XYZ file of C-alpha atoms in Angstrom:
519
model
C 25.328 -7.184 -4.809
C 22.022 -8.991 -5.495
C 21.376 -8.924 -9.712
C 17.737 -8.336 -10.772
C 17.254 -12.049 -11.469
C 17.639 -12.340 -7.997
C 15.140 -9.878 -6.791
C 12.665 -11.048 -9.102
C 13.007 -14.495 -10.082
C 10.223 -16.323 -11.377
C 9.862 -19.626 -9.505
C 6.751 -21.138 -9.299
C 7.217 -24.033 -11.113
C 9.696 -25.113 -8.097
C 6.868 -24.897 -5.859
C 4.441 -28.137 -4.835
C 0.822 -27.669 -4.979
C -1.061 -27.140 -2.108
C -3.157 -29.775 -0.613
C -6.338 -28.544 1.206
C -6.128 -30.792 4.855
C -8.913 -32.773 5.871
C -8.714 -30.885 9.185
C -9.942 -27.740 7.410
C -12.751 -27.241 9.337
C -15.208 -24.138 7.536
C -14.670 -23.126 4.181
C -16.497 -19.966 3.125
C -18.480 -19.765 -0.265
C -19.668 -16.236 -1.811
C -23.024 -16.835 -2.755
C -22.072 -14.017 -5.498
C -19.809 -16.223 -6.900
C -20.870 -19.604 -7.024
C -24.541 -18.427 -8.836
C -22.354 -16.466 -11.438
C -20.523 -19.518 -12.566
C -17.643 -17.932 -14.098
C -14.507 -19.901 -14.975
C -11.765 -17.213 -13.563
C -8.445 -16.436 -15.669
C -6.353 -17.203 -12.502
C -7.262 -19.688 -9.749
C -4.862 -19.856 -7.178
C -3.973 -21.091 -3.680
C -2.829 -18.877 -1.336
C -2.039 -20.008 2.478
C -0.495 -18.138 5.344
C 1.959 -20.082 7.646
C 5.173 -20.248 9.081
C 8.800 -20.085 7.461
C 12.301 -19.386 8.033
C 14.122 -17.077 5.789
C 17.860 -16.036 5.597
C 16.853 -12.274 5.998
C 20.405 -11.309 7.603
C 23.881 -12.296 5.931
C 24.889 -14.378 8.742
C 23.709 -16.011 11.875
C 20.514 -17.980 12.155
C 17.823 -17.811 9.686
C 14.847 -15.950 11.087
C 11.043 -16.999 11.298
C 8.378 -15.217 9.651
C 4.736 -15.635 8.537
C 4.567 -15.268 5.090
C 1.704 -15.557 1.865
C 2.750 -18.528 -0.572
C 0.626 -18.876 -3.753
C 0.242 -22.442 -5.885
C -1.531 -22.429 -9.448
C -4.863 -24.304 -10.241
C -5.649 -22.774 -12.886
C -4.017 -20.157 -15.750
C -1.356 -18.386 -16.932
C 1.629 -19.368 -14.220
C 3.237 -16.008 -15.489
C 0.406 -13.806 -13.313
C 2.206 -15.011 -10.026
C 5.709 -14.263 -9.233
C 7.938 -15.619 -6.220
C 10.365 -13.197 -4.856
C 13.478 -15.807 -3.725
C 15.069 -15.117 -0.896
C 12.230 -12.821 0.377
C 9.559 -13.797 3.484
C 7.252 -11.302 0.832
C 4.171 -12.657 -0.652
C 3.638 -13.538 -4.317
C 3.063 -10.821 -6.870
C -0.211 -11.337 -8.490
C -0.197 -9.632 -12.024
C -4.000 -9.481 -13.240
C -5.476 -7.275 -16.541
C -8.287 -5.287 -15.879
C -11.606 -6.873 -16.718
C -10.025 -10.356 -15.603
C -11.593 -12.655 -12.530
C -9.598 -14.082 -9.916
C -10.309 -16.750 -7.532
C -8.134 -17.537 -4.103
C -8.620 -20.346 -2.328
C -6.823 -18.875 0.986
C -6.068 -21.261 3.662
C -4.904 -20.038 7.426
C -1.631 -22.086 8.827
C -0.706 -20.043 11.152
C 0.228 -21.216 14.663
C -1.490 -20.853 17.860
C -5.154 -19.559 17.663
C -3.996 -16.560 15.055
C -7.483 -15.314 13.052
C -6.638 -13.728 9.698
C -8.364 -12.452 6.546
C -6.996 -11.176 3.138
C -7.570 -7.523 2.667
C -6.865 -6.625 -1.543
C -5.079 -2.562 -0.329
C -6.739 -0.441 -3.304
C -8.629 -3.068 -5.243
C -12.542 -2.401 -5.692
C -14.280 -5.703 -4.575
C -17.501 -6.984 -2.978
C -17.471 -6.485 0.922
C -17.613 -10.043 1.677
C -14.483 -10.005 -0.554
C -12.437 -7.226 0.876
C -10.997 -8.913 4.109
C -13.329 -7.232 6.927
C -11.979 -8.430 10.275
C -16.131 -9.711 11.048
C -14.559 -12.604 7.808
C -11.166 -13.860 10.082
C -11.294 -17.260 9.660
C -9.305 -19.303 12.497
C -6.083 -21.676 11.730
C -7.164 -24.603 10.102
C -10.299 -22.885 7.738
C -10.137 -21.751 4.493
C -11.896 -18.697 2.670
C -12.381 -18.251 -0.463
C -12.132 -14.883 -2.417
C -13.180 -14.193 -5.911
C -14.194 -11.067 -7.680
C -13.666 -9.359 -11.219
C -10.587 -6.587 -11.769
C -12.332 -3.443 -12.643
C -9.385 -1.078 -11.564
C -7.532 0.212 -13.847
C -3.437 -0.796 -14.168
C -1.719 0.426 -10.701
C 0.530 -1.072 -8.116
C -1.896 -2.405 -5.507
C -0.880 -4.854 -2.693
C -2.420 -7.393 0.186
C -2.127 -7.882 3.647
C -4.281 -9.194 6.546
C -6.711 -7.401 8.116
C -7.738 -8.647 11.785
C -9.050 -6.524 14.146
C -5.902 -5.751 17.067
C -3.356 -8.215 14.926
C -2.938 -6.593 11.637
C -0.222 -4.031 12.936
C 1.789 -7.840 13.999
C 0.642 -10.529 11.529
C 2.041 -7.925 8.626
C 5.372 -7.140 10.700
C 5.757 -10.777 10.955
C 5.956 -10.958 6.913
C 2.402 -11.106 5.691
C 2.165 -9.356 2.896
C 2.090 -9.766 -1.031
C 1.821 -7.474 -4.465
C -1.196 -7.081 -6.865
C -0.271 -5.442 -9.587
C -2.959 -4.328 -12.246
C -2.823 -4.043 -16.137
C -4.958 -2.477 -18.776
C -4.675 -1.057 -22.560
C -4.354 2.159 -21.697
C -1.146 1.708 -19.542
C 0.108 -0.516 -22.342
C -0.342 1.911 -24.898
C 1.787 4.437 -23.219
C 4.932 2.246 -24.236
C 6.485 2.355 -20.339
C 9.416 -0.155 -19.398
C 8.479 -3.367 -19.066
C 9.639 -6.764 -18.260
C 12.685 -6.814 -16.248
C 12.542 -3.069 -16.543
C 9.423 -2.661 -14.105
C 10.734 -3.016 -10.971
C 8.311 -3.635 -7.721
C 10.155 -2.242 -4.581
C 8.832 -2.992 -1.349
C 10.345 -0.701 1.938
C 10.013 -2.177 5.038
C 12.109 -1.983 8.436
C 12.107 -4.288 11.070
C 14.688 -5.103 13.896
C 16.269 -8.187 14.573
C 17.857 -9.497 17.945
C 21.284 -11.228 18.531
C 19.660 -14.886 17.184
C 18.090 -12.662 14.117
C 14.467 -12.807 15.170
C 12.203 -10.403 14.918
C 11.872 -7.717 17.411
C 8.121 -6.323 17.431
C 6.378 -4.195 20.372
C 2.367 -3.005 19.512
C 3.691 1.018 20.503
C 1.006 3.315 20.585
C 3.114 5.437 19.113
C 3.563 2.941 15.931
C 6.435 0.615 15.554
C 9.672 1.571 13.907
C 12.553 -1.148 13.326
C 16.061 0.081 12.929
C 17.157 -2.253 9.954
C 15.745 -1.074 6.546
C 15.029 -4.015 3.959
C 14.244 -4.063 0.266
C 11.843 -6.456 -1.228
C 12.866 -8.399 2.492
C 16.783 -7.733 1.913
C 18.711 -5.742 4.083
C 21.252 -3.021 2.744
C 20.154 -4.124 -0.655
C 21.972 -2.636 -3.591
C 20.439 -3.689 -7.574
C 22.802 -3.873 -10.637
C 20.876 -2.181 -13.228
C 21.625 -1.793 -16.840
C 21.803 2.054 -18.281
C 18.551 2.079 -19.187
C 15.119 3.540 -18.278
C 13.047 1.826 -15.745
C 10.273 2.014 -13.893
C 10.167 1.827 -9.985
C 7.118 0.705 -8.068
C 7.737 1.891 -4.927
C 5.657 0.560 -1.957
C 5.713 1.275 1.681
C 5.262 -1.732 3.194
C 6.550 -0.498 6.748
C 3.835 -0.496 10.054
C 4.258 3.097 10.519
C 7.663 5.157 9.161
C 7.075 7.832 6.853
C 9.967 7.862 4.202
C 11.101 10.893 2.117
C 12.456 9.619 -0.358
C 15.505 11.506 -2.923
C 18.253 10.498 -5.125
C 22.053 10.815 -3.337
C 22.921 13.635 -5.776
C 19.542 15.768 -6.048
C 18.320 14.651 -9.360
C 14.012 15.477 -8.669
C 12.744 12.034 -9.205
C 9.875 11.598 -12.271
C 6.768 10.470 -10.857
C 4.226 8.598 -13.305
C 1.951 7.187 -10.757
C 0.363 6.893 -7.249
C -1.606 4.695 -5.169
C -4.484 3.944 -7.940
C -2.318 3.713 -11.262
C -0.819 6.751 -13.854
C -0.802 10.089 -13.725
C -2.289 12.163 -16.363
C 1.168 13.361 -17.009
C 4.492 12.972 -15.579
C 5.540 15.362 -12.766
C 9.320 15.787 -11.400
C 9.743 16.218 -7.178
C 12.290 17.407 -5.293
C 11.333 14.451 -2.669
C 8.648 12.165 -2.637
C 6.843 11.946 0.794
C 5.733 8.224 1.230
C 3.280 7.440 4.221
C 2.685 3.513 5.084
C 0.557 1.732 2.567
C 1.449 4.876 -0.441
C 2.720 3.252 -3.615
C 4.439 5.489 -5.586
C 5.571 5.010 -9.633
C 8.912 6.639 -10.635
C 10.108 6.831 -13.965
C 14.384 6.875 -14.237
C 16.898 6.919 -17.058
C 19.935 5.387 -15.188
C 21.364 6.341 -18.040
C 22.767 9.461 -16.446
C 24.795 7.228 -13.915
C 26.528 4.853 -16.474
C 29.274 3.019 -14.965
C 28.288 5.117 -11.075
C 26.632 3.731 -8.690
C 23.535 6.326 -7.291
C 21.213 5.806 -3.579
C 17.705 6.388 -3.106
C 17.634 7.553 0.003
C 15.337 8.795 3.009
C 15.683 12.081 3.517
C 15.081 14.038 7.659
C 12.113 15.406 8.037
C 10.722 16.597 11.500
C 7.064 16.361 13.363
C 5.259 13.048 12.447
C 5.720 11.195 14.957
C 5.965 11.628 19.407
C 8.570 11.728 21.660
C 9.057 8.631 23.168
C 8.769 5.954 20.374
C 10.455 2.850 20.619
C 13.493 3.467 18.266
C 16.117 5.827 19.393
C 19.062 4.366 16.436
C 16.564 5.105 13.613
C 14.081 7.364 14.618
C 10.900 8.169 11.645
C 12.295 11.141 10.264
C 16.013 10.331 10.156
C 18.211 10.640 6.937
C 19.163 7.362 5.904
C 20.554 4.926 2.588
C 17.322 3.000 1.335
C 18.913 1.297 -1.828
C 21.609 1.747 -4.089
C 22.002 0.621 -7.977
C 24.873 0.041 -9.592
C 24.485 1.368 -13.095
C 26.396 -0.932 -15.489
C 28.287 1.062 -18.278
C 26.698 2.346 -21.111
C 27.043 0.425 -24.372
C 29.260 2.453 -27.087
C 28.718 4.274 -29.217
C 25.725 5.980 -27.078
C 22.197 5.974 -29.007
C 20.442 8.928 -29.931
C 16.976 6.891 -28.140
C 16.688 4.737 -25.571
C 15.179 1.523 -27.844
C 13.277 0.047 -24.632
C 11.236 3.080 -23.747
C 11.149 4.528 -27.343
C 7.538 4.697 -27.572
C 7.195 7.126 -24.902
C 9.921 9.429 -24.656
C 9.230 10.232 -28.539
C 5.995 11.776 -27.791
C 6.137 15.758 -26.571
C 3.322 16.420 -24.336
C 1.435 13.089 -24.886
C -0.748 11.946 -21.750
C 0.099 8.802 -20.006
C -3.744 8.227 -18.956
C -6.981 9.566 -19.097
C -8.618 10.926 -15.734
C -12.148 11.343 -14.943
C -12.114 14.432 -12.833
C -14.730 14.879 -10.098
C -16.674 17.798 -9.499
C -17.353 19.673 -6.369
C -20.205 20.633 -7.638
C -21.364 17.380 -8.400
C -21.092 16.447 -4.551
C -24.204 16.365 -2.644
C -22.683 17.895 0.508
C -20.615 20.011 -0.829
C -21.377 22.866 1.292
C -20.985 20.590 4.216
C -18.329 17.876 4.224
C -18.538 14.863 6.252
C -15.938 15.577 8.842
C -13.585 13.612 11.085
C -11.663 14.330 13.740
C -8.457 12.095 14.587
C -6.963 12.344 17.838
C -6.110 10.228 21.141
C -8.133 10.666 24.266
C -7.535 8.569 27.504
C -4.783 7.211 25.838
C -6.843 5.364 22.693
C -6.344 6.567 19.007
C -9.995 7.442 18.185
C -11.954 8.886 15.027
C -14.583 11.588 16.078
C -14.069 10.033 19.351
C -15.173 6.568 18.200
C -12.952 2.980 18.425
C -13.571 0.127 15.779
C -17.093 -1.814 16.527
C -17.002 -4.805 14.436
C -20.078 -4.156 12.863
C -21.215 -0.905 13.870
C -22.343 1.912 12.145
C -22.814 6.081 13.364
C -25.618 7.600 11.790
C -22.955 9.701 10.041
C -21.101 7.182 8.013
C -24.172 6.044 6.005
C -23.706 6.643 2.442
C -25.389 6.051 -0.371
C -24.310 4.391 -3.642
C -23.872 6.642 -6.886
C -23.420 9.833 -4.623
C -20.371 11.529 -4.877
C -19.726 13.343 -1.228
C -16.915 15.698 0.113
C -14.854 13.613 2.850
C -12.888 15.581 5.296
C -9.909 14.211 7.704
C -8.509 16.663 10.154
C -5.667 15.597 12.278
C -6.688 17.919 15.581
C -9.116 17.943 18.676
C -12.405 19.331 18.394
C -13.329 21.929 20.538
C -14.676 20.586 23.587
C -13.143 17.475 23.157
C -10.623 15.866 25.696
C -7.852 14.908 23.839
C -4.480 15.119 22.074
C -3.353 14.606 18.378
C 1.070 14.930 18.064
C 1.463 12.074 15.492
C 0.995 11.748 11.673
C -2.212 9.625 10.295
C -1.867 7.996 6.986
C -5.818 7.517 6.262
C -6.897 5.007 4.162
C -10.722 4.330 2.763
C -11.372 0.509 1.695
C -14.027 0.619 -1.155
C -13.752 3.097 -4.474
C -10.806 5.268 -4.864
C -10.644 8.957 -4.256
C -9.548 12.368 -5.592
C -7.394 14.666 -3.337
C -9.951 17.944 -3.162
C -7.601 20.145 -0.777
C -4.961 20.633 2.066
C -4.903 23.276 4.626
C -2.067 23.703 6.460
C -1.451 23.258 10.166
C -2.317 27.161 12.230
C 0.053 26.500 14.866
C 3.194 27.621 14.327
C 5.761 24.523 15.394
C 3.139 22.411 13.717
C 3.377 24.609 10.405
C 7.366 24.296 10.430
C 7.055 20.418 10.452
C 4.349 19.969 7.785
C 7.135 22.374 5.476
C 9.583 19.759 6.278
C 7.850 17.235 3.985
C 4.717 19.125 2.065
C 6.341 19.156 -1.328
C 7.057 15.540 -1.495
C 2.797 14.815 -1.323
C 1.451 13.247 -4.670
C -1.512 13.938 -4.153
C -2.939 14.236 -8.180
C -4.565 11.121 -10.046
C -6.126 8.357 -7.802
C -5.397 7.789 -3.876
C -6.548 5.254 -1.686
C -4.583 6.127 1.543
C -3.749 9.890 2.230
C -0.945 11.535 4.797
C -2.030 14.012 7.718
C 0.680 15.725 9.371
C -0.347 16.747 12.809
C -2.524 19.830 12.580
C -3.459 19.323 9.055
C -7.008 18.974 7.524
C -7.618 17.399 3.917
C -10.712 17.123 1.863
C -11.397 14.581 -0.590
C -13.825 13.725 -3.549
C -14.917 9.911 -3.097
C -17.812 8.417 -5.616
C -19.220 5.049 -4.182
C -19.919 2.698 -6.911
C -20.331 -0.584 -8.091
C -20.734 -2.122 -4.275
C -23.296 -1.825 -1.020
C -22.408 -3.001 1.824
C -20.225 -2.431 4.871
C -16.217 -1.443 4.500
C -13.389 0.366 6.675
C -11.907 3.788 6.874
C -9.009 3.602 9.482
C -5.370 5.024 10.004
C -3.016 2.872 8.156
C -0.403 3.605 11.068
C -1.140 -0.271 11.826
C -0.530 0.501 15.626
C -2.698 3.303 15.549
C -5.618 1.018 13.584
C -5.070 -2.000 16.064
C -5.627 0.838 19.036
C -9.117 1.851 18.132
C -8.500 4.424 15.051
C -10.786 2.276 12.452
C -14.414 2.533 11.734
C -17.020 1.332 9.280
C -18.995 3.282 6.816
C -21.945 1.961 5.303
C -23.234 1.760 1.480
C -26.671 1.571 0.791
């Protein structure tokens, strides 16, 4: 049983500081931010290389790739090391802050990488593009203000054909935003804000890795925790809050407590909810964060799972796991809820502020308008499917640079943005998996969903429909085969050239990723 100090352990004052090799042989400069000038609030290394981490309880230690983060400058509290863990550092930031990362690329062979900040609005020279891989041996450097408001946001590569296998190998790290408002809400905090990360991998009989680019997506049968298998958390009987990431390449979880308790969700991909809302499930597509708000109170002295629960028609036959299949029931994590203290209090003292306020908001939302949108009356529409054996959007595969004539936008316009997981008619072409879509850039409001028309399709998407959180801000958004969603998305702040692709990193790898343009 692994304590909470040993999930989240702050340790980098046991690290050594990074030193830049003379071999390095491009390093990258945004013009943006050398003529600004700025001194940032955090200035960090962060490198990508090689390690070996005791992942399994016995046997060999196993080799990953993994983000590791030394301090230049500021507060060495906004970067956490997760012992134990091939994970990235979490990177805590306050909205309205700068950040600058010096990244550096170690890995082996001739491996191109980038840094792509999942859910943060940047700069497009800033936001990881695969036409900005830099080759082992450079360096790139990233800086930009933090103008989103508090959520759990993450990082990852972003290479064009390696992302779905650089991030299975262990890239990946946490970004997690603050601001006054969330502050003012009086949530747990401290050790009581727990970052979760779900992954699964599989292992083979010298415990490395196991990875195969499916076009199907890749589903391991070992399910890990923050990078620990079978992980189970001693918790006090107290409320916390659960950040909840899917960090996996392409299994959808549906996630419940063991005894049916609806979980209490407080947030989603881009930060807080206007209000808490209670689900019987929680739906969880790769790249969704999801906040969850829990009184482990109830469970004094018990020990209670969050578990996955089945769910049928997201992904085809023929995938590469038969043990654990997406859309088996399965144990995800299990706490073990120390006794409560005697004699009971009337209030919980650590989340007093907020549980003593009847129908007070946790945040403000800006709602958008459909009548604000300029094409309302005609969305801009795409079509995801597979032809000739290629995941494809509208019929299109990633061009580095590339643009249609239909995925020019223009900045301060607020549009209509339709994904619809079938083939048009005429098209040659099939479309049997789920597509978790995900727009780099601003962050968007969920506007609709329609509902598969065929029947067997219609039976699936009931099997995990109530578990969408789809209110507040999303960046990535679920489509179960035959279903069509329409969004609200405002572009602001930026021009320039970013992704929309499938976040099914197997399915983005293959083809299903595109640019759009802001002018």
């Amino acid at each position: 049983m692994l304590s909470r100090r040993a999930f989240l352990r702050l340790a980098l004052g046991a690290t050594t500081t990074l030193a830049l090799s003379p071999f390095l042989r491009r390093t990258h400069v945004s013009n943006r931010s050398q003529a600004q000038g700025v001194t940032p609030d955090l200035d960090i290394n962060l490198t990508a290389g090689t390690d070996s981490v005791q992942i399994l309880p016995s046997g060999a230690a196993t080799t990953v790739w993994r983000y590791t983060a030394t301090l230049n400058s500021g507060d060495a509290a906004k970067v956490e090391t997760l012992p134990n863990s091939y994970l990235g550092p979490i990177i805590r930031m306050n909205q309205g802050e700068r950040i600058r990362v010096t990244f550096a690329n170690q890995l082996p062979g001739t491996e191109e990488t980038s840094v792509h900040w999942h859910g943060l609005h940047v700069p497009d020279d800033m936001d990881g593009h695969p036409r900005y891989v830099i080759a082992p041996g450079e360096t790139y450097l990233y800086e930009f203000p933090i103008i989103n408001r508090a959520g759990s946001y993450w990082f990852h590569p972003h290479p064009h054909g390696r992302t779905g296998p650089q991030v299975y190998q262990g890239l990946a790290g946490l970004f997690i935003v603050h601001d006054p408002e969330e502050q003012a809400a009086g949530l747990p905090s401290g050790k009581y804000d727990l970052p979760l990360v779900i992954q699964d991998r599989t292992f083979d009989a010298n415990n490395q890795l196991v990875y195969q680019n499916s076009t199907d997506g890749f589903f391991g049968d070992t399910i890990l925790v923050n990078g620990i298998p079978n992980a189970t958390l001693a918790v006090e009987a107290d409320w916390y809050r659960l950040r909840l990431y899917n960090g996996s390449n392409a299994r959808i979880y549906k996630l419940a407590w063991s005894d049916g308790t609806p979980l209490t969700v407080i947030g989603s991909d881009g930060g807080l909810l206007e209000y808490p809302v209670t689900y019987p499930y929680v739906t969880l597509a790769p790249a969704e964060r999801v906040e969850v708000l829990v009184d482990f109170g109830r469970w004094s002295g018990q020990t209670i799972t969050l578990r996955s629960l089945e769910f049928t028609g997201a992904t085809p036959g023929g995938q590469n796991n038969t043990t654990l299949p997406n859309g088996a029931a399965f144990d995800v994590l299990s706490f073990t809820v120390a006794p409560r203290a005697t004699p009971t209090p009337t209030a919980n003292t650590t989340f007093l502020p907020f549980v003593t306020r009847a129908n007070t908001p946790l945040s403000t939302i800006e709602r958008y308008s459909l009548d604000d949108a300029i094409n309302a009356s005609s969305p801009r529409t795409f079509y995801l499917y597979r032809t000739f054996g290629t995941w494809t959007i509208n019929g299109r595969t990633f061009e580095l640079t590339a643009v249609a004539n239909d995925e020019n936008v223009q900045l301060n316009t607020l549009e209509v943005w339709e994904f619809i997981s079938d083939v048009p008619n005429g098209a040659m072409g099939t479309n049997n998996s789920a597509h978790p879509m995900h727009i780099h850039g601003p962050l968007f409001q969920v506007l609709e969903r329609i509902p598969p028309t065929d029947a067997t399709q219609r039976a699936n998407w009931e099997t995990v429909k109530d578990g969408y959180v789809d209110d507040g801000w999303k960046d990535t958004i679920l489509l179960m085969p035959g279903e069509r969603v329409r969004l609200l998305i405002k572009f602001h702040d930026y021009t320039g050239l970013y992704l929309y692709h499938c976040h099914l990193l197997e399915h983005e790898d293959r083809g299903m990723m595109r640019n759009y343009r802001v002018s």
